[in-house]
């Protein structure tokens, strides 16, 4: 069982719901993110559920690349060691509002792709030097195929998934686990602008699925699992047909 857990983007609903399942006596959470008040709320909730845990709060913005290495140094110093890193931050801007603004597009890439790759790289280096550890990163099913309605977000997540695949292959012989989590549509504040759909899942259910995927050590986990079938079908559609669909 993991005892010393660094969560980046800890105030996100999925990170919170995932952390709940890891909350057990002796666990120390290092909760990193941009909004201290939200992090404190998460910390209070976790300690209310399990009194025999420790929590530390660390303010950092995903785009503060120069501080990413210091984050891991500080987390390791506070907890003595890190055995699990969960990267769970991200944004989901409405495609039609940003697709013609290059500054907005690059910002979305910075948050959803570049910062994730940077943090994953630092985590991998830390674990490689330690000789053990697990990195779990929330990507998305949106990264499996480019769609007109969300290709900016999707391509950023697709790049993350491909990066993690290569990182996993490189570190396999070192015994370090690199887990790619691909949630489907989840009803959270981040997706509030999207139209309702029966495919949306509850954050509580997805958080439990993420926890199970990490514990099982899967390389890639679709959460809920039926998204693996859905995306296999979507990826199998020829481009000549797919581009004509309203997806």
PDB file of C-alpha atoms in Angstrom:
ATOM      1  CA  UNK A   1       0.000   0.000   0.000  1.00  0.00           C
ATOM      2  CA  UNK A   2       1.275   3.449  -0.863  1.00  0.00           C
ATOM      3  CA  UNK A   3       2.086   5.611   2.139  1.00  0.00           C
ATOM      4  CA  UNK A   4       3.787   8.752   0.793  1.00  0.00           C
ATOM      5  CA  UNK A   5       1.728  10.260  -1.978  1.00  0.00           C
ATOM      6  CA  UNK A   6       2.367  13.428  -3.954  1.00  0.00           C
ATOM      7  CA  UNK A   7      -0.715  14.654  -5.805  1.00  0.00           C
ATOM      8  CA  UNK A   8      -0.343  17.492  -8.296  1.00  0.00           C
ATOM      9  CA  UNK A   9      -3.672  19.128  -9.065  1.00  0.00           C
ATOM     10  CA  UNK A  10      -4.939  17.823  -5.732  1.00  0.00           C
ATOM     11  CA  UNK A  11      -7.914  20.195  -5.642  1.00  0.00           C
ATOM     12  CA  UNK A  12      -9.452  18.664  -8.769  1.00  0.00           C
ATOM     13  CA  UNK A  13     -12.564  16.596  -8.165  1.00  0.00           C
ATOM     14  CA  UNK A  14     -11.020  13.430  -9.588  1.00  0.00           C
ATOM     15  CA  UNK A  15      -7.856  13.833  -7.505  1.00  0.00           C
ATOM     16  CA  UNK A  16      -9.976  14.348  -4.391  1.00  0.00           C
ATOM     17  CA  UNK A  17     -12.140  11.294  -5.040  1.00  0.00           C
ATOM     18  CA  UNK A  18      -9.052   9.204  -5.751  1.00  0.00           C
ATOM     19  CA  UNK A  19      -7.272  10.362  -2.584  1.00  0.00           C
ATOM     20  CA  UNK A  20     -10.253   9.313  -0.479  1.00  0.00           C
ATOM     21  CA  UNK A  21      -9.550   5.664  -1.342  1.00  0.00           C
ATOM     22  CA  UNK A  22      -5.873   5.984  -0.401  1.00  0.00           C
ATOM     23  CA  UNK A  23      -6.664   7.575   2.975  1.00  0.00           C
ATOM     24  CA  UNK A  24      -5.534   4.979   5.515  1.00  0.00           C
ATOM     25  CA  UNK A  25      -3.593   5.099   8.791  1.00  0.00           C
ATOM     26  CA  UNK A  26       0.022   6.110   8.230  1.00  0.00           C
ATOM     27  CA  UNK A  27      -0.493   7.725   4.810  1.00  0.00           C
ATOM     28  CA  UNK A  28       1.041  11.155   4.176  1.00  0.00           C
ATOM     29  CA  UNK A  29      -0.491  13.223   1.382  1.00  0.00           C
ATOM     30  CA  UNK A  30       1.515  16.046  -0.182  1.00  0.00           C
ATOM     31  CA  UNK A  31      -1.226  18.103  -1.850  1.00  0.00           C
ATOM     32  CA  UNK A  32       0.102  20.422  -4.542  1.00  0.00           C
ATOM     33  CA  UNK A  33      -1.852  22.936  -6.570  1.00  0.00           C
ATOM     34  CA  UNK A  34      -2.589  26.556  -7.333  1.00  0.00           C
ATOM     35  CA  UNK A  35      -5.445  27.366  -4.948  1.00  0.00           C
ATOM     36  CA  UNK A  36      -4.506  27.016  -1.289  1.00  0.00           C
ATOM     37  CA  UNK A  37      -8.039  27.362   0.029  1.00  0.00           C
ATOM     38  CA  UNK A  38      -9.252  24.454  -2.088  1.00  0.00           C
ATOM     39  CA  UNK A  39      -6.253  22.367  -1.051  1.00  0.00           C
ATOM     40  CA  UNK A  40      -7.076  23.070   2.594  1.00  0.00           C
ATOM     41  CA  UNK A  41     -10.660  21.951   2.017  1.00  0.00           C
ATOM     42  CA  UNK A  42      -9.403  18.678   0.541  1.00  0.00           C
ATOM     43  CA  UNK A  43      -6.980  18.261   3.427  1.00  0.00           C
ATOM     44  CA  UNK A  44      -9.726  18.837   6.001  1.00  0.00           C
ATOM     45  CA  UNK A  45     -11.989  16.315   4.291  1.00  0.00           C
ATOM     46  CA  UNK A  46      -9.298  13.636   4.171  1.00  0.00           C
ATOM     47  CA  UNK A  47      -8.331  14.049   7.819  1.00  0.00           C
ATOM     48  CA  UNK A  48     -11.998  14.011   8.830  1.00  0.00           C
ATOM     49  CA  UNK A  49     -12.362  10.652   7.101  1.00  0.00           C
ATOM     50  CA  UNK A  50      -9.181   9.196   8.598  1.00  0.00           C
ATOM     51  CA  UNK A  51      -7.585  10.879  11.599  1.00  0.00           C
ATOM     52  CA  UNK A  52      -4.361   8.872  11.392  1.00  0.00           C
ATOM     53  CA  UNK A  53      -3.060  10.457   8.198  1.00  0.00           C
ATOM     54  CA  UNK A  54      -0.846  13.442   7.539  1.00  0.00           C
ATOM     55  CA  UNK A  55      -1.356  16.133   4.933  1.00  0.00           C
ATOM     56  CA  UNK A  56       0.937  18.844   3.626  1.00  0.00           C
ATOM     57  CA  UNK A  57      -0.190  21.699   1.358  1.00  0.00           C
ATOM     58  CA  UNK A  58       2.048  23.138  -1.341  1.00  0.00           C
ATOM     59  CA  UNK A  59       1.121  26.071  -3.559  1.00  0.00           C
ATOM     60  CA  UNK A  60       2.394  25.913  -7.123  1.00  0.00           C
ATOM     61  CA  UNK A  61       1.085  26.738 -10.586  1.00  0.00           C
ATOM     62  CA  UNK A  62       1.436  24.123 -13.309  1.00  0.00           C
ATOM     63  CA  UNK A  63       3.066  26.706 -15.585  1.00  0.00           C
ATOM     64  CA  UNK A  64       5.817  27.497 -13.056  1.00  0.00           C
ATOM     65  CA  UNK A  65       8.206  25.131 -14.831  1.00  0.00           C
ATOM     66  CA  UNK A  66      11.238  26.436 -12.956  1.00  0.00           C
ATOM     67  CA  UNK A  67       9.670  25.242  -9.690  1.00  0.00           C
ATOM     68  CA  UNK A  68       8.827  21.697 -10.777  1.00  0.00           C
ATOM     69  CA  UNK A  69      12.093  20.162  -9.603  1.00  0.00           C
ATOM     70  CA  UNK A  70      11.886  22.032  -6.286  1.00  0.00           C
ATOM     71  CA  UNK A  71       8.401  20.580  -5.795  1.00  0.00           C
ATOM     72  CA  UNK A  72       9.821  17.056  -5.771  1.00  0.00           C
ATOM     73  CA  UNK A  73      12.749  18.045  -3.592  1.00  0.00           C
ATOM     74  CA  UNK A  74      10.441  19.677  -1.045  1.00  0.00           C
ATOM     75  CA  UNK A  75       7.942  16.803  -1.095  1.00  0.00           C
ATOM     76  CA  UNK A  76      10.695  14.247  -0.555  1.00  0.00           C
ATOM     77  CA  UNK A  77      12.139  16.319   2.286  1.00  0.00           C
ATOM     78  CA  UNK A  78       8.786  16.664   4.055  1.00  0.00           C
ATOM     79  CA  UNK A  79       7.720  13.021   3.670  1.00  0.00           C
ATOM     80  CA  UNK A  80      11.259  11.536   3.743  1.00  0.00           C
ATOM     81  CA  UNK A  81      10.458   9.795   0.475  1.00  0.00           C
ATOM     82  CA  UNK A  82       7.800   9.620  -2.277  1.00  0.00           C
ATOM     83  CA  UNK A  83       6.383   6.274  -3.379  1.00  0.00           C
ATOM     84  CA  UNK A  84       3.455   7.443  -5.525  1.00  0.00           C
ATOM     85  CA  UNK A  85       2.973  10.517  -7.712  1.00  0.00           C
ATOM     86  CA  UNK A  86      -0.453  11.306  -9.149  1.00  0.00           C
ATOM     87  CA  UNK A  87      -0.686  14.080 -11.755  1.00  0.00           C
ATOM     88  CA  UNK A  88      -4.289  15.181 -12.107  1.00  0.00           C
ATOM     89  CA  UNK A  89      -4.452  18.822 -13.191  1.00  0.00           C
ATOM     90  CA  UNK A  90      -5.926  20.188 -16.390  1.00  0.00           C
ATOM     91  CA  UNK A  91      -8.350  22.545 -18.090  1.00  0.00           C
ATOM     92  CA  UNK A  92     -11.029  22.011 -20.715  1.00  0.00           C
ATOM     93  CA  UNK A  93     -11.806  25.237 -22.547  1.00  0.00           C
ATOM     94  CA  UNK A  94     -14.692  25.344 -24.989  1.00  0.00           C
ATOM     95  CA  UNK A  95     -13.127  24.553 -28.371  1.00  0.00           C
ATOM     96  CA  UNK A  96     -15.055  27.197 -30.327  1.00  0.00           C
ATOM     97  CA  UNK A  97     -13.940  29.920 -27.925  1.00  0.00           C
ATOM     98  CA  UNK A  98     -10.206  29.334 -28.321  1.00  0.00           C
ATOM     99  CA  UNK A  99      -9.607  27.648 -31.679  1.00  0.00           C
ATOM    100  CA  UNK A 100      -8.780  30.906 -33.475  1.00  0.00           C
ATOM    101  CA  UNK A 101      -6.648  32.400 -30.701  1.00  0.00           C
ATOM    102  CA  UNK A 102      -3.088  31.069 -30.729  1.00  0.00           C
ATOM    103  CA  UNK A 103      -2.321  32.445 -27.254  1.00  0.00           C
ATOM    104  CA  UNK A 104      -5.252  30.535 -25.781  1.00  0.00           C
ATOM    105  CA  UNK A 105      -4.273  27.388 -27.669  1.00  0.00           C
ATOM    106  CA  UNK A 106      -0.698  27.522 -26.419  1.00  0.00           C
ATOM    107  CA  UNK A 107      -1.889  28.117 -22.862  1.00  0.00           C
ATOM    108  CA  UNK A 108      -4.110  25.033 -23.072  1.00  0.00           C
ATOM    109  CA  UNK A 109      -1.126  23.038 -24.323  1.00  0.00           C
ATOM    110  CA  UNK A 110       1.017  24.429 -21.538  1.00  0.00           C
ATOM    111  CA  UNK A 111      -1.412  23.272 -18.883  1.00  0.00           C
ATOM    112  CA  UNK A 112      -2.647  20.003 -20.400  1.00  0.00           C
ATOM    113  CA  UNK A 113       0.511  18.798 -22.117  1.00  0.00           C
ATOM    114  CA  UNK A 114       3.827  20.562 -21.549  1.00  0.00           C
ATOM    115  CA  UNK A 115       3.480  20.952 -17.776  1.00  0.00           C
ATOM    116  CA  UNK A 116       2.355  17.326 -17.450  1.00  0.00           C
ATOM    117  CA  UNK A 117       5.364  16.130 -19.410  1.00  0.00           C
ATOM    118  CA  UNK A 118       7.671  18.289 -17.301  1.00  0.00           C
ATOM    119  CA  UNK A 119       6.251  16.994 -14.022  1.00  0.00           C
ATOM    120  CA  UNK A 120       6.295  13.407 -15.299  1.00  0.00           C
ATOM    121  CA  UNK A 121       9.932  13.779 -16.310  1.00  0.00           C
ATOM    122  CA  UNK A 122      10.904  15.061 -12.858  1.00  0.00           C
ATOM    123  CA  UNK A 123       8.931  12.253 -11.212  1.00  0.00           C
ATOM    124  CA  UNK A 124      10.631   9.668 -13.425  1.00  0.00           C
ATOM    125  CA  UNK A 125      14.073  11.039 -12.589  1.00  0.00           C
ATOM    126  CA  UNK A 126      13.277  10.973  -8.876  1.00  0.00           C
ATOM    127  CA  UNK A 127      12.036   7.380  -8.969  1.00  0.00           C
ATOM    128  CA  UNK A 128      14.910   6.280 -11.190  1.00  0.00           C
ATOM    129  CA  UNK A 129      17.397   7.619  -8.657  1.00  0.00           C
ATOM    130  CA  UNK A 130      15.393   6.030  -5.830  1.00  0.00           C
ATOM    131  CA  UNK A 131      15.148   2.710  -7.640  1.00  0.00           C
ATOM    132  CA  UNK A 132      11.395   2.303  -7.210  1.00  0.00           C
ATOM    133  CA  UNK A 133       8.079   4.142  -7.348  1.00  0.00           C
ATOM    134  CA  UNK A 134       4.855   4.652  -9.268  1.00  0.00           C
ATOM    135  CA  UNK A 135       3.751   7.541 -11.466  1.00  0.00           C
ATOM    136  CA  UNK A 136       0.063   7.725 -12.400  1.00  0.00           C
ATOM    137  CA  UNK A 137      -1.037  10.424 -14.831  1.00  0.00           C
ATOM    138  CA  UNK A 138      -4.561  11.394 -15.815  1.00  0.00           C
ATOM    139  CA  UNK A 139      -4.721  11.651 -19.578  1.00  0.00           C
ATOM    140  CA  UNK A 140      -8.061  11.273 -21.398  1.00  0.00           C
ATOM    141  CA  UNK A 141      -9.950   9.188 -23.925  1.00  0.00           C
ATOM    142  CA  UNK A 142     -10.054  12.433 -25.936  1.00  0.00           C
ATOM    143  CA  UNK A 143      -6.419  11.799 -26.816  1.00  0.00           C
ATOM    144  CA  UNK A 144      -7.214   8.613 -28.718  1.00  0.00           C
ATOM    145  CA  UNK A 145      -8.534  10.385 -31.809  1.00  0.00           C
ATOM    146  CA  UNK A 146      -8.719  13.958 -33.084  1.00  0.00           C
ATOM    147  CA  UNK A 147     -12.270  15.250 -33.251  1.00  0.00           C
ATOM    148  CA  UNK A 148     -13.548  18.573 -34.568  1.00  0.00           C
ATOM    149  CA  UNK A 149     -15.231  19.400 -31.267  1.00  0.00           C
ATOM    150  CA  UNK A 150     -12.164  19.119 -29.010  1.00  0.00           C
ATOM    151  CA  UNK A 151      -8.981  18.507 -31.015  1.00  0.00           C
ATOM    152  CA  UNK A 152      -6.979  21.067 -29.014  1.00  0.00           C
ATOM    153  CA  UNK A 153      -7.595  19.360 -25.681  1.00  0.00           C
ATOM    154  CA  UNK A 154      -7.521  15.926 -27.303  1.00  0.00           C
ATOM    155  CA  UNK A 155      -4.208  16.414 -29.084  1.00  0.00           C
ATOM    156  CA  UNK A 156      -2.620  17.699 -25.870  1.00  0.00           C
ATOM    157  CA  UNK A 157      -3.779  14.579 -24.025  1.00  0.00           C
ATOM    158  CA  UNK A 158      -2.736  12.389 -26.939  1.00  0.00           C
ATOM    159  CA  UNK A 159       0.797  13.752 -26.700  1.00  0.00           C
ATOM    160  CA  UNK A 160       0.831  13.027 -22.971  1.00  0.00           C
ATOM    161  CA  UNK A 161      -0.317   9.437 -23.527  1.00  0.00           C
ATOM    162  CA  UNK A 162       2.357   8.831 -26.159  1.00  0.00           C
ATOM    163  CA  UNK A 163       5.049  10.373 -23.941  1.00  0.00           C
ATOM    164  CA  UNK A 164       4.020   8.143 -21.035  1.00  0.00           C
ATOM    165  CA  UNK A 165       4.102   5.095 -23.289  1.00  0.00           C
ATOM    166  CA  UNK A 166       7.710   5.802 -24.199  1.00  0.00           C
ATOM    167  CA  UNK A 167       8.622   6.599 -20.594  1.00  0.00           C
ATOM    168  CA  UNK A 168       7.026   3.338 -19.465  1.00  0.00           C
ATOM    169  CA  UNK A 169       9.052   1.385 -22.003  1.00  0.00           C
ATOM    170  CA  UNK A 170      12.283   3.097 -20.981  1.00  0.00           C
ATOM    171  CA  UNK A 171      11.812   2.498 -17.248  1.00  0.00           C
ATOM    172  CA  UNK A 172      10.288  -0.980 -17.440  1.00  0.00           C
ATOM    173  CA  UNK A 173      13.510  -2.789 -16.527  1.00  0.00           C
ATOM    174  CA  UNK A 174      13.987  -0.437 -13.582  1.00  0.00           C
ATOM    175  CA  UNK A 175      10.810  -1.717 -11.946  1.00  0.00           C
ATOM    176  CA  UNK A 176       9.214   1.726 -11.991  1.00  0.00           C
ATOM    177  CA  UNK A 177       5.516   1.780 -12.830  1.00  0.00           C
ATOM    178  CA  UNK A 178       4.180   4.396 -15.246  1.00  0.00           C
ATOM    179  CA  UNK A 179       0.379   4.284 -15.372  1.00  0.00           C
ATOM    180  CA  UNK A 180      -1.721   6.133 -17.923  1.00  0.00           C
ATOM    181  CA  UNK A 181      -5.270   6.774 -16.744  1.00  0.00           C
ATOM    182  CA  UNK A 182      -7.803   7.612 -19.451  1.00  0.00           C
ATOM    183  CA  UNK A 183     -11.095   8.806 -17.962  1.00  0.00           C
ATOM    184  CA  UNK A 184     -14.087   9.223 -20.214  1.00  0.00           C
ATOM    185  CA  UNK A 185     -16.580  12.025 -19.759  1.00  0.00           C
ATOM    186  CA  UNK A 186     -17.039  12.932 -16.100  1.00  0.00           C
ATOM    187  CA  UNK A 187     -19.591  15.345 -14.696  1.00  0.00           C
ATOM    188  CA  UNK A 188     -17.327  17.865 -12.932  1.00  0.00           C
ATOM    189  CA  UNK A 189     -16.968  21.641 -12.857  1.00  0.00           C
ATOM    190  CA  UNK A 190     -14.524  21.310 -15.749  1.00  0.00           C
ATOM    191  CA  UNK A 191     -17.201  19.788 -17.996  1.00  0.00           C
ATOM    192  CA  UNK A 192     -20.100  21.960 -16.806  1.00  0.00           C
ATOM    193  CA  UNK A 193     -20.243  23.729 -20.200  1.00  0.00           C
ATOM    194  CA  UNK A 194     -20.780  20.450 -22.061  1.00  0.00           C
ATOM    195  CA  UNK A 195     -24.211  19.104 -23.025  1.00  0.00           C
ATOM    196  CA  UNK A 196     -25.603  16.318 -20.865  1.00  0.00           C
ATOM    197  CA  UNK A 197     -25.026  12.758 -22.032  1.00  0.00           C
ATOM    198  CA  UNK A 198     -25.749   9.280 -20.599  1.00  0.00           C
ATOM    199  CA  UNK A 199     -22.034   8.559 -21.044  1.00  0.00           C
ATOM    200  CA  UNK A 200     -21.084  10.970 -18.263  1.00  0.00           C
ATOM    201  CA  UNK A 201     -19.852   9.315 -15.063  1.00  0.00           C
ATOM    202  CA  UNK A 202     -19.880  10.523 -11.472  1.00  0.00           C
ATOM    203  CA  UNK A 203     -16.551  11.747 -10.023  1.00  0.00           C
ATOM    204  CA  UNK A 204     -16.960   9.297  -7.137  1.00  0.00           C
ATOM    205  CA  UNK A 205     -17.120   6.328  -9.497  1.00  0.00           C
ATOM    206  CA  UNK A 206     -14.187   7.523 -11.590  1.00  0.00           C
ATOM    207  CA  UNK A 207     -12.078   8.216  -8.496  1.00  0.00           C
ATOM    208  CA  UNK A 208     -12.649   4.642  -7.342  1.00  0.00           C
ATOM    209  CA  UNK A 209     -11.730   3.386 -10.803  1.00  0.00           C
ATOM    210  CA  UNK A 210      -8.508   5.400 -10.802  1.00  0.00           C
ATOM    211  CA  UNK A 211      -7.605   4.004  -7.384  1.00  0.00           C
ATOM    212  CA  UNK A 212      -8.189   0.429  -8.574  1.00  0.00           C
ATOM    213  CA  UNK A 213      -6.111   1.042 -11.708  1.00  0.00           C
ATOM    214  CA  UNK A 214      -3.183   2.327  -9.660  1.00  0.00           C
ATOM    215  CA  UNK A 215      -3.357  -0.538  -7.159  1.00  0.00           C
ATOM    216  CA  UNK A 216      -3.527  -3.092  -9.964  1.00  0.00           C
ATOM    217  CA  UNK A 217      -0.504  -1.537 -11.681  1.00  0.00           C
ATOM    218  CA  UNK A 218      -2.091  -1.495 -15.127  1.00  0.00           C
ATOM    219  CA  UNK A 219      -0.084   0.173 -17.877  1.00  0.00           C
ATOM    220  CA  UNK A 220      -3.146   1.875 -19.343  1.00  0.00           C
ATOM    221  CA  UNK A 221      -6.575   2.061 -17.746  1.00  0.00           C
ATOM    222  CA  UNK A 222      -9.777   3.358 -19.293  1.00  0.00           C
ATOM    223  CA  UNK A 223     -12.140   4.610 -16.589  1.00  0.00           C
ATOM    224  CA  UNK A 224     -14.884   3.435 -16.646  1.00  0.00           C
ATOM    225  CA  UNK A 225     -13.698   0.345 -18.503  1.00  0.00           C
ATOM    226  CA  UNK A 226     -16.345   0.498 -21.231  1.00  0.00           C
ATOM    227  CA  UNK A 227     -14.518   3.467 -22.754  1.00  0.00           C
ATOM    228  CA  UNK A 228     -11.877   1.056 -24.018  1.00  0.00           C
ATOM    229  CA  UNK A 229     -14.514  -0.526 -26.256  1.00  0.00           C
ATOM    230  CA  UNK A 230     -16.007   2.814 -27.283  1.00  0.00           C
ATOM    231  CA  UNK A 231     -12.642   4.239 -28.272  1.00  0.00           C
ATOM    232  CA  UNK A 232     -11.642   1.057 -30.116  1.00  0.00           C
ATOM    233  CA  UNK A 233     -14.744   1.482 -32.276  1.00  0.00           C
ATOM    234  CA  UNK A 234     -14.103   5.199 -32.812  1.00  0.00           C
ATOM    235  CA  UNK A 235     -10.462   4.586 -33.767  1.00  0.00           C
ATOM    236  CA  UNK A 236     -11.493   1.894 -36.250  1.00  0.00           C
ATOM    237  CA  UNK A 237     -13.597   4.279 -38.355  1.00  0.00           C
ATOM    238  CA  UNK A 238     -11.730   5.238 -41.563  1.00  0.00           C
ATOM    239  CA  UNK A 239     -10.697   8.890 -41.794  1.00  0.00           C
ATOM    240  CA  UNK A 240     -12.693   9.334 -45.014  1.00  0.00           C
ATOM    241  CA  UNK A 241     -15.847   8.505 -43.079  1.00  0.00           C
ATOM    242  CA  UNK A 242     -14.902   9.901 -39.676  1.00  0.00           C
ATOM    243  CA  UNK A 243     -14.384  13.460 -40.928  1.00  0.00           C
ATOM    244  CA  UNK A 244     -17.992  13.537 -42.133  1.00  0.00           C
ATOM    245  CA  UNK A 245     -19.380  12.662 -38.704  1.00  0.00           C
ATOM    246  CA  UNK A 246     -20.514  15.272 -36.184  1.00  0.00           C
ATOM    247  CA  UNK A 247     -18.296  14.159 -33.320  1.00  0.00           C
TER     248      UNK A 247
END
